[in-house]
PDB file of C-alpha atoms in Angstrom:
ATOM      1  CA  LYS Q   1     -25.767  -7.436  24.833  1.00 91.00           C
ATOM      2  CA  THR Q   2     -24.785  -7.414  21.159  1.00 96.00           C
ATOM      3  CA  PHE Q   3     -21.050  -7.686  20.157  1.00 98.00           C
ATOM      4  CA  TYR Q   4     -19.588  -6.343  17.109  1.00 98.00           C
ATOM      5  CA  VAL Q   5     -16.365  -8.390  16.214  1.00 98.00           C
ATOM      6  CA  ILE Q   6     -13.756  -6.366  14.125  1.00 98.00           C
ATOM      7  CA  ARG Q   7     -11.468  -8.570  12.193  1.00 97.00           C
ATOM      8  CA  ILE Q   8      -8.765  -7.525   9.519  1.00 95.00           C
ATOM      9  CA  ASN Q   9      -9.035  -9.240   6.208  1.00 93.00           C
ATOM     10  CA  TYR Q  10      -6.921  -6.901   4.240  1.00 88.00           C
ATOM     11  CA  GLY Q  11      -3.075  -6.086   3.913  1.00 83.00           C
ATOM     12  CA  GLY Q  12      -2.935  -2.637   5.331  1.00 85.00           C
ATOM     13  CA  GLY Q  13      -0.055  -1.180   7.613  1.00 91.00           C
ATOM     14  CA  LEU Q  14      -0.497  -1.138  11.375  1.00 96.00           C
ATOM     15  CA  PHE Q  15      -1.822   2.658  11.525  1.00 96.00           C
ATOM     16  CA  SER Q  16      -4.033   1.759   8.485  1.00 93.00           C
ATOM     17  CA  ILE Q  17      -5.472  -1.041  10.644  1.00 96.00           C
ATOM     18  CA  VAL Q  18      -5.880   1.147  13.532  1.00 97.00           C
ATOM     19  CA  LEU Q  19      -7.815   3.799  11.308  1.00 96.00           C
ATOM     20  CA  TYR Q  20     -10.190   0.934  10.138  1.00 97.00           C
ATOM     21  CA  VAL Q  21     -10.782  -0.234  13.654  1.00 97.00           C
ATOM     22  CA  LEU Q  22     -11.898   3.176  14.726  1.00 97.00           C
ATOM     23  CA  SER Q  23     -14.261   3.498  11.734  1.00 97.00           C
ATOM     24  CA  GLU Q  24     -15.566   0.122  12.806  1.00 97.00           C
ATOM     25  CA  ILE Q  25     -15.907   1.329  16.446  1.00 97.00           C
ATOM     26  CA  ARG Q  26     -17.907   4.317  15.364  1.00 97.00           C
ATOM     27  CA  TYR Q  27     -20.199   2.023  13.225  1.00 97.00           C
ATOM     28  CA  ALA Q  28     -20.739  -0.439  16.268  1.00 97.00           C
ATOM     29  CA  ARG Q  29     -21.524   2.328  18.674  1.00 97.00           C
ATOM     30  CA  SER Q  30     -24.071   3.579  15.859  1.00 97.00           C
ATOM     31  CA  ILE Q  31     -25.958   0.343  16.181  1.00 97.00           C
ATOM     32  CA  ASN Q  32     -25.490   0.135  19.965  1.00 97.00           C
ATOM     33  CA  ALA Q  33     -23.360  -2.758  19.949  1.00 97.00           C
ATOM     34  CA  ILE Q  34     -20.188  -3.409  21.909  1.00 97.00           C
ATOM     35  CA  PRO Q  35     -16.940  -3.442  19.705  1.00 98.00           C
ATOM     36  CA  ILE Q  36     -14.109  -5.780  20.149  1.00 98.00           C
ATOM     37  CA  VAL Q  37     -10.921  -6.636  17.951  1.00 98.00           C
ATOM     38  CA  ASP Q  38     -10.348 -10.248  17.217  1.00 98.00           C
ATOM     39  CA  MET Q  39      -6.795 -10.683  15.710  1.00 97.00           C
ATOM     40  CA  GLU Q  40      -6.685 -14.028  17.314  1.00 97.00           C
ATOM     41  CA  TYR Q  41      -9.154 -16.140  15.619  1.00 96.00           C
ATOM     42  CA  PHE Q  42      -8.946 -13.934  12.443  1.00 96.00           C
ATOM     43  CA  ILE Q  43      -5.244 -13.317  12.094  1.00 94.00           C
ATOM     44  CA  SER Q  44      -3.462 -10.539  10.426  1.00 94.00           C
ATOM     45  CA  LYS Q  45       0.060 -10.239   9.049  1.00 94.00           C
ATOM     46  CA  TYR Q  46       1.396  -9.312  12.479  1.00 96.00           C
ATOM     47  CA  ASN Q  47       0.390 -12.686  14.057  1.00 96.00           C
ATOM     48  CA  GLU Q  48       3.056 -14.876  15.371  1.00 95.00           C
ATOM     49  CA  GLY Q  49       2.347 -18.572  15.564  1.00 91.00           C
ATOM     50  CA  LYS Q  50       2.739 -18.452  19.416  1.00 95.00           C
ATOM     51  CA  LYS Q  51       1.683 -16.374  22.337  1.00 96.00           C
ATOM     52  CA  ILE Q  52       3.311 -12.739  22.645  1.00 96.00           C
ATOM     53  CA  LYS Q  53       2.762 -11.097  25.938  1.00 94.00           C
ATOM     54  CA  LYS Q  54       0.558 -13.993  27.052  1.00 95.00           C
ATOM     55  CA  THR Q  55      -1.930 -13.525  24.130  1.00 96.00           C
ATOM     56  CA  TYR Q  56      -2.345 -14.828  20.616  1.00 97.00           C
ATOM     57  CA  ASN Q  57      -4.471 -11.652  19.675  1.00 97.00           C
ATOM     58  CA  SER Q  58      -1.944  -9.605  17.805  1.00 97.00           C
ATOM     59  CA  TRP Q  59      -4.095  -6.401  18.330  1.00 97.00           C
ATOM     60  CA  GLU Q  60      -3.095  -6.865  22.107  1.00 97.00           C
ATOM     61  CA  TYR Q  61       0.587  -7.078  21.168  1.00 98.00           C
ATOM     62  CA  TYR Q  62       0.468  -3.242  20.873  1.00 98.00           C
ATOM     63  CA  PHE Q  63      -2.736  -1.929  22.226  1.00 98.00           C
ATOM     64  CA  HIS Q  64      -5.045  -2.516  25.161  1.00 97.00           C
ATOM     65  CA  ASN Q  65      -8.289  -4.260  24.636  1.00 96.00           C
ATOM     66  CA  ILE Q  66     -10.885  -1.723  23.476  1.00 96.00           C
ATOM     67  CA  SER Q  67     -13.686  -3.077  25.709  1.00 94.00           C
ATOM     68  CA  ASN Q  68     -14.058  -4.701  29.100  1.00 94.00           C
ATOM     69  CA  TYR Q  69     -14.863  -8.121  27.705  1.00 96.00           C
ATOM     70  CA  SER Q  70     -12.575 -10.940  26.496  1.00 95.00           C
ATOM     71  CA  LEU Q  71     -12.971 -12.781  23.271  1.00 95.00           C
ATOM     72  CA  ASP Q  72     -14.036 -15.858  25.094  1.00 94.00           C
ATOM     73  CA  GLU Q  73     -16.850 -13.947  26.786  1.00 95.00           C
ATOM     74  CA  VAL Q  74     -17.985 -12.425  23.502  1.00 96.00           C
ATOM     75  CA  TYR Q  75     -18.234 -15.744  21.714  1.00 96.00           C
ATOM     76  CA  GLN Q  76     -20.384 -17.064  24.567  1.00 95.00           C
ATOM     77  CA  SER Q  77     -23.012 -14.364  23.551  1.00 94.00           C
ATOM     78  CA  LYS Q  78     -25.897 -15.141  21.416  1.00 95.00           C
ATOM     79  CA  ASN Q  79     -25.724 -11.775  19.633  1.00 96.00           C
ATOM     80  CA  VAL Q  80     -22.396 -11.646  17.796  1.00 97.00           C
ATOM     81  CA  ILE Q  81     -21.912  -9.634  14.734  1.00 97.00           C
ATOM     82  CA  ILE Q  82     -18.746 -10.358  12.839  1.00 97.00           C
ATOM     83  CA  ASN Q  83     -17.502  -7.745  10.286  1.00 96.00           C
ATOM     84  CA  SER Q  84     -16.259  -8.413   6.825  1.00 95.00           C
ATOM     85  CA  GLY Q  85     -12.754  -7.108   7.703  1.00 94.00           C
ATOM     86  CA  ILE Q  86     -12.577  -5.108   4.539  1.00 94.00           C
ATOM     87  CA  PRO Q  87     -12.567  -1.245   4.281  1.00 92.00           C
ATOM     88  CA  ASP Q  88     -15.427   0.477   2.661  1.00 89.00           C
ATOM     89  CA  LYS Q  89     -16.886   3.906   2.361  1.00 87.00           C
ATOM     90  CA  LYS Q  90     -17.185   4.273   6.077  1.00 87.00           C
ATOM     91  CA  MET Q  91     -13.467   4.202   6.530  1.00 92.00           C
ATOM     92  CA  PRO Q  92     -11.845   7.713   6.178  1.00 92.00           C
ATOM     93  CA  ARG Q  93      -9.092   7.900   3.477  1.00 86.00           C
ATOM     94  CA  ASP Q  94      -6.668   9.453   6.060  1.00 89.00           C
ATOM     95  CA  TRP Q  95      -6.341  10.644   9.581  1.00 93.00           C
ATOM     96  CA  LYS Q  96      -7.074  14.443   8.926  1.00 90.00           C
ATOM     97  CA  SER Q  97     -10.018  14.079   6.678  1.00 90.00           C
ATOM     98  CA  ASP Q  98     -12.320  13.073   9.477  1.00 93.00           C
ATOM     99  CA  PRO Q  99     -11.558  14.770  12.680  1.00 94.00           C
ATOM    100  CA  GLU Q 100     -13.956  12.973  14.831  1.00 96.00           C
ATOM    101  CA  ILE Q 101     -12.176   9.787  14.159  1.00 95.00           C
ATOM    102  CA  TYR Q 102      -9.127  10.970  16.149  1.00 96.00           C
ATOM    103  CA  ASN Q 103     -10.774  13.459  18.620  1.00 95.00           C
ATOM    104  CA  THR Q 104     -13.527  11.289  19.808  1.00 96.00           C
ATOM    105  CA  TYR Q 105     -12.612   7.702  18.937  1.00 97.00           C
ATOM    106  CA  PHE Q 106      -8.864   7.460  19.141  1.00 97.00           C
ATOM    107  CA  LYS Q 107      -8.655   9.383  22.319  1.00 96.00           C
ATOM    108  CA  LYS Q 108     -11.281   7.130  23.858  1.00 97.00           C
ATOM    109  CA  TYR Q 109     -10.411   3.628  22.696  1.00 97.00           C
ATOM    110  CA  ILE Q 110      -6.717   3.405  21.454  1.00 97.00           C
ATOM    111  CA  LYS Q 111      -4.329   3.033  24.282  1.00 97.00           C
ATOM    112  CA  ILE Q 112      -0.635   2.008  23.117  1.00 98.00           C
ATOM    113  CA  LYS Q 113       0.990  -0.128  25.527  1.00 98.00           C
ATOM    114  CA  ASP Q 114       3.608   1.800  27.985  1.00 97.00           C
ATOM    115  CA  GLU Q 115       6.651  -0.106  27.006  1.00 98.00           C
ATOM    116  CA  PHE Q 116       6.586   1.343  23.495  1.00 98.00           C
ATOM    117  CA  TYR Q 117       6.551   4.893  25.005  1.00 98.00           C
ATOM    118  CA  LYS Q 118       9.429   3.818  27.061  1.00 98.00           C
ATOM    119  CA  ILE Q 119      11.552   2.634  24.203  1.00 98.00           C
ATOM    120  CA  ALA Q 120      10.873   5.779  22.296  1.00 98.00           C
ATOM    121  CA  GLU Q 121      11.807   8.010  25.155  1.00 98.00           C
ATOM    122  CA  LYS Q 122      14.898   6.232  25.857  1.00 98.00           C
ATOM    123  CA  PHE Q 123      16.110   6.350  22.210  1.00 98.00           C
ATOM    124  CA  PHE Q 124      14.978  10.196  22.067  1.00 98.00           C
ATOM    125  CA  ILE Q 125      17.128  10.822  25.197  1.00 97.00           C
ATOM    126  CA  LYS Q 126      20.123   8.893  23.928  1.00 97.00           C
ATOM    127  CA  ASN Q 127      20.209  10.349  20.285  1.00 97.00           C
ATOM    128  CA  LEU Q 128      18.164  13.327  19.947  1.00 96.00           C
ATOM    129  CA  LYS Q 129      17.646  15.305  22.980  1.00 94.00           C
ATOM    130  CA  ASP Q 130      19.117  18.871  23.135  1.00 94.00           C
ATOM    131  CA  LYS Q 131      19.702  18.703  19.371  1.00 96.00           C
ATOM    132  CA  LYS Q 132      17.866  20.361  16.454  1.00 96.00           C
ATOM    133  CA  VAL Q 133      16.476  17.450  14.623  1.00 97.00           C
ATOM    134  CA  LEU Q 134      14.823  17.305  11.146  1.00 98.00           C
ATOM    135  CA  ALA Q 135      12.586  14.257  10.794  1.00 98.00           C
ATOM    136  CA  VAL Q 136      12.135  12.417   7.511  1.00 97.00           C
ATOM    137  CA  HIS Q 137       9.599   9.892   6.752  1.00 96.00           C
ATOM    138  CA  PHE Q 138      10.360   8.447   3.427  1.00 92.00           C
ATOM    139  CA  ARG Q 139       8.173   5.605   2.165  1.00 84.00           C
ATOM    140  CA  GLY Q 140       9.383   3.020  -0.166  1.00 72.00           C
ATOM    141  CA  LYS Q 141       8.214   0.203  -2.456  1.00 62.00           C
ATOM    142  CA  GLY Q 142       5.394  -0.815  -0.215  1.00 62.00           C
ATOM    143  CA  MET Q 143       3.669   2.408  -1.369  1.00 60.00           C
ATOM    144  CA  TYR Q 144       4.936   3.881  -4.480  1.00 61.00           C
ATOM    145  CA  ASN Q 145       3.524   1.230  -6.784  1.00 64.00           C
ATOM    146  CA  THR Q 146       0.322   0.392  -4.795  1.00 69.00           C
ATOM    147  CA  PRO Q 147      -2.691   1.214  -7.047  1.00 70.00           C
ATOM    148  CA  GLY Q 148      -4.995   3.696  -5.728  1.00 71.00           C
ATOM    149  CA  HIS Q 149      -2.554   5.161  -3.048  1.00 76.00           C
ATOM    150  CA  PRO Q 150      -0.594   8.349  -2.891  1.00 79.00           C
ATOM    151  CA  PHE Q 151       2.635   8.644  -4.879  1.00 81.00           C
ATOM    152  CA  THR Q 152       5.533   8.558  -2.774  1.00 85.00           C
ATOM    153  CA  PRO Q 153       8.410  11.250  -3.371  1.00 89.00           C
ATOM    154  CA  THR Q 154      11.248  10.394  -5.428  1.00 88.00           C
ATOM    155  CA  PRO Q 155      14.888  10.561  -3.822  1.00 89.00           C
ATOM    156  CA  LYS Q 156      15.505  13.538  -5.888  1.00 90.00           C
ATOM    157  CA  GLN Q 157      12.404  15.424  -4.260  1.00 90.00           C
ATOM    158  CA  ILE Q 158      13.231  14.317  -0.762  1.00 93.00           C
ATOM    159  CA  PHE Q 159      16.812  15.443  -0.939  1.00 94.00           C
ATOM    160  CA  SER Q 160      15.899  18.813  -2.429  1.00 93.00           C
ATOM    161  CA  LYS Q 161      13.710  19.523   0.526  1.00 95.00           C
ATOM    162  CA  VAL Q 162      16.099  18.171   3.006  1.00 96.00           C
ATOM    163  CA  ASP Q 163      18.823  20.243   1.585  1.00 96.00           C
ATOM    164  CA  GLU Q 164      16.690  23.341   1.773  1.00 95.00           C
ATOM    165  CA  TYR Q 165      15.854  22.733   5.407  1.00 96.00           C
ATOM    166  CA  LEU Q 166      19.212  21.880   6.477  1.00 96.00           C
ATOM    167  CA  LYS Q 167      20.238  25.514   5.888  1.00 96.00           C
ATOM    168  CA  ARG Q 168      18.221  26.349   8.949  1.00 95.00           C
ATOM    169  CA  GLY Q 169      20.950  24.776  11.079  1.00 95.00           C
ATOM    170  CA  PHE Q 170      19.664  21.301  11.880  1.00 96.00           C
ATOM    171  CA  ASP Q 171      22.171  19.083  13.735  1.00 94.00           C
ATOM    172  CA  LYS Q 172      20.694  15.656  12.960  1.00 97.00           C
ATOM    173  CA  ILE Q 173      18.288  13.966  10.554  1.00 98.00           C
ATOM    174  CA  PHE Q 174      15.998  11.371  12.112  1.00 98.00           C
ATOM    175  CA  LEU Q 175      15.178   8.947   9.136  1.00 98.00           C
ATOM    176  CA  VAL Q 176      12.285   6.690   9.088  1.00 97.00           C
ATOM    177  CA  THR Q 177      12.056   4.319   6.186  1.00 95.00           C
ATOM    178  CA  ALA Q 178      11.471   0.667   5.517  1.00 92.00           C
ATOM    179  CA  GLN Q 179      13.675   0.707   2.400  1.00 92.00           C
ATOM    180  CA  GLN Q 180      17.183  -0.247   2.752  1.00 94.00           C
ATOM    181  CA  ASN Q 181      18.579   1.562  -0.079  1.00 93.00           C
ATOM    182  CA  TYR Q 182      16.899   4.818   0.910  1.00 94.00           C
ATOM    183  CA  LEU Q 183      18.702   4.596   4.146  1.00 96.00           C
ATOM    184  CA  ASP Q 184      21.928   3.848   2.403  1.00 97.00           C
ATOM    185  CA  LEU Q 185      21.564   7.004  -0.069  1.00 96.00           C
ATOM    186  CA  PHE Q 186      20.938   9.214   3.109  1.00 97.00           C
ATOM    187  CA  LYS Q 187      24.040   7.869   5.060  1.00 97.00           C
ATOM    188  CA  LYS Q 188      26.082   8.375   1.803  1.00 97.00           C
ATOM    189  CA  LYS Q 189      24.866  11.870   1.351  1.00 97.00           C
ATOM    190  CA  TYR Q 190      24.671  13.216   5.093  1.00 97.00           C
ATOM    191  CA  GLY Q 191      26.953  10.837   6.881  1.00 97.00           C
ATOM    192  CA  ASP Q 192      26.827  10.914  10.648  1.00 96.00           C
ATOM    193  CA  LYS Q 193      23.913  13.377  10.614  1.00 97.00           C
ATOM    194  CA  VAL Q 194      21.621  10.544   9.984  1.00 98.00           C
ATOM    195  CA  ILE Q 195      20.088   8.899  13.110  1.00 98.00           C
ATOM    196  CA  TYR Q 196      17.582   5.979  12.883  1.00 98.00           C
ATOM    197  CA  LEU Q 197      16.073   3.283  14.664  1.00 97.00           C
ATOM    198  CA  ASN Q 198      17.466  -0.262  14.009  1.00 95.00           C
ATOM    199  CA  SER Q 199      14.375  -1.608  12.574  1.00 94.00           C
ATOM    200  CA  PHE Q 200      14.098  -4.223   9.769  1.00 93.00           C
ATOM    201  CA  ARG Q 201      14.436  -2.810   6.068  1.00 92.00           C
ATOM    202  CA  THR Q 202      14.574  -4.377   2.731  1.00 89.00           C
ATOM    203  CA  ASN Q 203      14.324  -3.349  -0.902  1.00 85.00           C
ATOM    204  CA  THR Q 204      11.576  -5.711  -1.727  1.00 79.00           C
ATOM    205  CA  THR Q 205       7.693  -5.269  -0.908  1.00 75.00           C
ATOM    206  CA  LYS Q 206       7.772  -8.578   1.112  1.00 81.00           C
ATOM    207  CA  ALA Q 207       9.071  -7.451   4.366  1.00 82.00           C
ATOM    208  CA  PHE Q 208       6.690  -9.853   6.417  1.00 84.00           C
ATOM    209  CA  HIS Q 209       8.203 -12.905   4.544  1.00 82.00           C
ATOM    210  CA  TYR Q 210      11.632 -12.543   6.234  1.00 82.00           C
ATOM    211  CA  GLU Q 211      10.503 -14.598   9.249  1.00 75.00           C
ATOM    212  CA  ASN Q 212      13.832 -16.207   9.669  1.00 78.00           C
ATOM    213  CA  ALA Q 213      15.470 -12.731   9.830  1.00 78.00           C
ATOM    214  CA  ARG Q 214      14.974 -12.350  13.530  1.00 89.00           C
ATOM    215  CA  LEU Q 215      13.041 -13.938  16.320  1.00 92.00           C
ATOM    216  CA  ASN Q 216       9.315 -12.769  16.402  1.00 94.00           C
ATOM    217  CA  HIS Q 217       9.961 -10.774  13.263  1.00 94.00           C
ATOM    218  CA  ARG Q 218       6.244 -10.167  12.579  1.00 95.00           C
ATOM    219  CA  TYR Q 219       5.529  -8.693  16.080  1.00 96.00           C
ATOM    220  CA  LYS Q 220       8.691  -6.457  15.817  1.00 96.00           C
ATOM    221  CA  MET Q 221       7.594  -5.130  12.520  1.00 95.00           C
ATOM    222  CA  GLY Q 222       4.603  -3.566  14.295  1.00 97.00           C
ATOM    223  CA  ARG Q 223       6.510  -2.732  17.322  1.00 98.00           C
ATOM    224  CA  ASP Q 224       9.061  -0.863  15.429  1.00 97.00           C
ATOM    225  CA  ILE Q 225       6.676   1.421  13.554  1.00 97.00           C
ATOM    226  CA  ILE Q 226       4.878   2.326  16.774  1.00 98.00           C
ATOM    227  CA  VAL Q 227       8.255   3.508  18.172  1.00 98.00           C
ATOM    228  CA  GLU Q 228       9.215   5.327  15.082  1.00 98.00           C
ATOM    229  CA  MET Q 229       6.012   7.001  15.136  1.00 98.00           C
ATOM    230  CA  LEU Q 230       6.334   8.039  18.813  1.00 98.00           C
ATOM    231  CA  ILE Q 231       9.810   9.355  18.174  1.00 98.00           C
ATOM    232  CA  LEU Q 232       8.464  11.504  15.147  1.00 97.00           C
ATOM    233  CA  SER Q 233       5.824  13.056  17.618  1.00 97.00           C
ATOM    234  CA  LYS Q 234       8.677  14.100  19.919  1.00 96.00           C
ATOM    235  CA  LEU Q 235      10.198  16.203  17.254  1.00 96.00           C
ATOM    236  CA  SER Q 236       8.987  19.685  15.583  1.00 95.00           C
ATOM    237  CA  THR Q 237       9.767  19.525  11.969  1.00 96.00           C
ATOM    238  CA  LEU Q 238       8.804  16.689   9.563  1.00 97.00           C
ATOM    239  CA  ILE Q 239       9.346  16.218   5.822  1.00 96.00           C
ATOM    240  CA  CYS Q 240       7.251  13.522   4.376  1.00 93.00           C
ATOM    241  CA  SER Q 241       4.609  12.320   1.808  1.00 87.00           C
ATOM    242  CA  LEU Q 242       0.869  11.476   3.048  1.00 85.00           C
ATOM    243  CA  SER Q 243       1.024   8.683   5.158  1.00 90.00           C
ATOM    244  CA  ASN Q 244      -0.907   7.329   8.336  1.00 93.00           C
ATOM    245  CA  VAL Q 245       2.359   7.396  10.513  1.00 95.00           C
ATOM    246  CA  SER Q 246       3.307  11.022   9.725  1.00 94.00           C
ATOM    247  CA  GLN Q 247      -0.217  12.138  10.257  1.00 94.00           C
ATOM    248  CA  LEU Q 248      -0.880  10.414  13.423  1.00 96.00           C
ATOM    249  CA  ALA Q 249       2.594  11.555  14.797  1.00 96.00           C
ATOM    250  CA  SER Q 250       1.498  15.013  14.198  1.00 94.00           C
ATOM    251  CA  LEU Q 251      -1.824  14.550  15.936  1.00 95.00           C
ATOM    252  CA  ILE Q 252      -0.280  13.049  19.066  1.00 95.00           C
ATOM    253  CA  SER Q 253       2.322  15.506  19.172  1.00 95.00           C
ATOM    254  CA  LYS Q 254       2.503  17.788  22.328  1.00 91.00           C
ATOM    255  CA  ASN Q 255       4.264  20.378  20.235  1.00 90.00           C
ATOM    256  CA  ASP Q 256       1.632  23.020  19.088  1.00 87.00           C
ATOM    257  CA  LYS Q 257       4.380  24.321  16.438  1.00 89.00           C
ATOM    258  CA  PHE Q 258       4.681  21.068  14.807  1.00 92.00           C
ATOM    259  CA  GLU Q 259       5.628  21.811  11.151  1.00 94.00           C
ATOM    260  CA  ILE Q 260       4.902  19.384   8.402  1.00 94.00           C
ATOM    261  CA  TYR Q 261       6.245  19.795   4.781  1.00 94.00           C
ATOM    262  CA  GLU Q 262       4.060  17.201   2.938  1.00 92.00           C
ATOM    263  CA  ILE Q 263       5.319  16.290  -0.605  1.00 91.00           C
ATOM    264  CA  TRP Q 264       2.164  15.748  -2.655  1.00 87.00           C
ATOM    265  CA  ASN Q 265       2.522  13.801  -6.135  1.00 83.00           C
ATOM    266  CA  GLY Q 266      -1.108  12.797  -6.368  1.00 80.00           C
ATOM    267  CA  PHE Q 267      -2.545   9.498  -6.480  1.00 81.00           C
ATOM    268  CA  ASN Q 268      -1.627   6.295  -8.241  1.00 81.00           C
ATOM    269  CA  THR Q 269      -4.027   4.655 -10.818  1.00 79.00           C
ATOM    270  CA  ASN Q 270      -6.712   2.250  -9.736  1.00 80.00           C
ATOM    271  CA  ASN Q 271      -5.574   0.076 -12.712  1.00 80.00           C
ATOM    272  CA  ILE Q 272      -3.654  -2.891 -11.091  1.00 74.00           C
ATOM    273  CA  ILE Q 273      -1.384  -3.405 -13.963  1.00 78.00           C
ATOM    274  CA  LEU Q 274      -0.564   0.248 -14.806  1.00 78.00           C
ATOM    275  CA  GLY Q 275      -0.306   0.985 -11.161  1.00 73.00           C
ATOM    276  CA  LEU Q 276       2.790  -1.156 -10.782  1.00 75.00           C
ATOM    277  CA  PHE Q 277       4.775   0.879 -13.367  1.00 78.00           C
ATOM    278  CA  LEU Q 278       3.337   4.318 -13.224  1.00 81.00           C
ATOM    279  CA  TRP Q 279       5.716   5.704 -10.473  1.00 75.00           C
ATOM    280  CA  ASP Q 280       8.878   4.440 -12.471  1.00 79.00           C
ATOM    281  CA  LEU Q 281       7.340   6.105 -15.549  1.00 83.00           C
ATOM    282  CA  LYS Q 282       6.533   9.355 -14.060  1.00 83.00           C
ATOM    283  CA  ARG Q 283       9.916   9.650 -12.245  1.00 81.00           C
ATOM    284  CA  ILE Q 284      11.765   9.531 -15.433  1.00 84.00           C
ATOM    285  CA  LEU Q 285       9.416  11.554 -17.722  1.00 84.00           C
ATOM    286  CA  PRO Q 286       9.824  15.326 -17.978  1.00 86.00           C
ATOM    287  CA  GLU Q 287       7.415  17.360 -16.049  1.00 85.00           C
ATOM    288  CA  PHE Q 288       5.563  18.608 -19.243  1.00 83.00           C
ATOM    289  CA  LEU Q 289       4.862  15.055 -20.168  1.00 84.00           C
ATOM    290  CA  GLY Q 290       3.362  14.253 -16.994  1.00 84.00           C
ATOM    291  CA  GLY Q 291       6.306  13.449 -14.831  1.00 85.00           C
ATOM    292  CA  PHE Q 292       6.956  14.376 -11.148  1.00 83.00           C
ATOM    293  CA  LYS Q 293       7.487  18.022 -10.394  1.00 84.00           C
ATOM    294  CA  LYS Q 294      11.126  18.834  -9.856  1.00 76.00           C
ATOM    295  CA  ASN Q 295      10.719  22.158  -7.915  1.00 72.00           C
ATOM    296  CA  ILE Q 296       8.402  21.460  -5.223  1.00 75.00           C
TER     297      ILE Q 296
END
């Protein structure tokens, strides 16, 4: 047997990591190798320095093992390929540009642990059931100045669409955002209409550096985004920008009338220096000088 060890050697979010793992599983199968994810000996930003759920492998904090072999068995083999851990052209840019990734590989290999479905269902029943709910996924600093990634919407763009949709008679807004000041803006504007999971938020790009903020902070960062994605999938109307979270929520949704309004501002430049400032520049420039569209 030949084993293909998938490690993570870049800083993507959890569902970017899942997308990468699926791309690598496809490659492993193409060379008749058995894929396995190693986030124990090759750690990711989600790893705690101790066992969570009886494992050091942070992949298995959230998902079941993708093969029937343990890492110990794999590393006793004479035939082990260890990948680079860095995305290349094999990896799809997003979840919907390569339907095979979801329809063939996600459905076969990715099994989210049952406890996260239970947490999402409990939250949904308590806060959202029997209400007309508008979902909003509003990405913050982790994305808007990341070179080569889609530009996130501005608050003005998001609010213009939310105001438009609220005229349809929505009772509540379920907000997913990692940015504390975005949550504050929503609460100030819409008051108790706003419902949200009590997940960790900050106004910086260094969310994983707050290890003293709460016990098992890194594990909970992954837990919370899984639960938020599962709650989004239970709703029927979503305003968002292009993201792995919103796309996967729509794919796993059992609602065949799931409606997404995806605000598209184009891609940030690949220039590392300019990419840090271009979003802020386009936000203040008028549209005719290259600023973001006001009417979307």
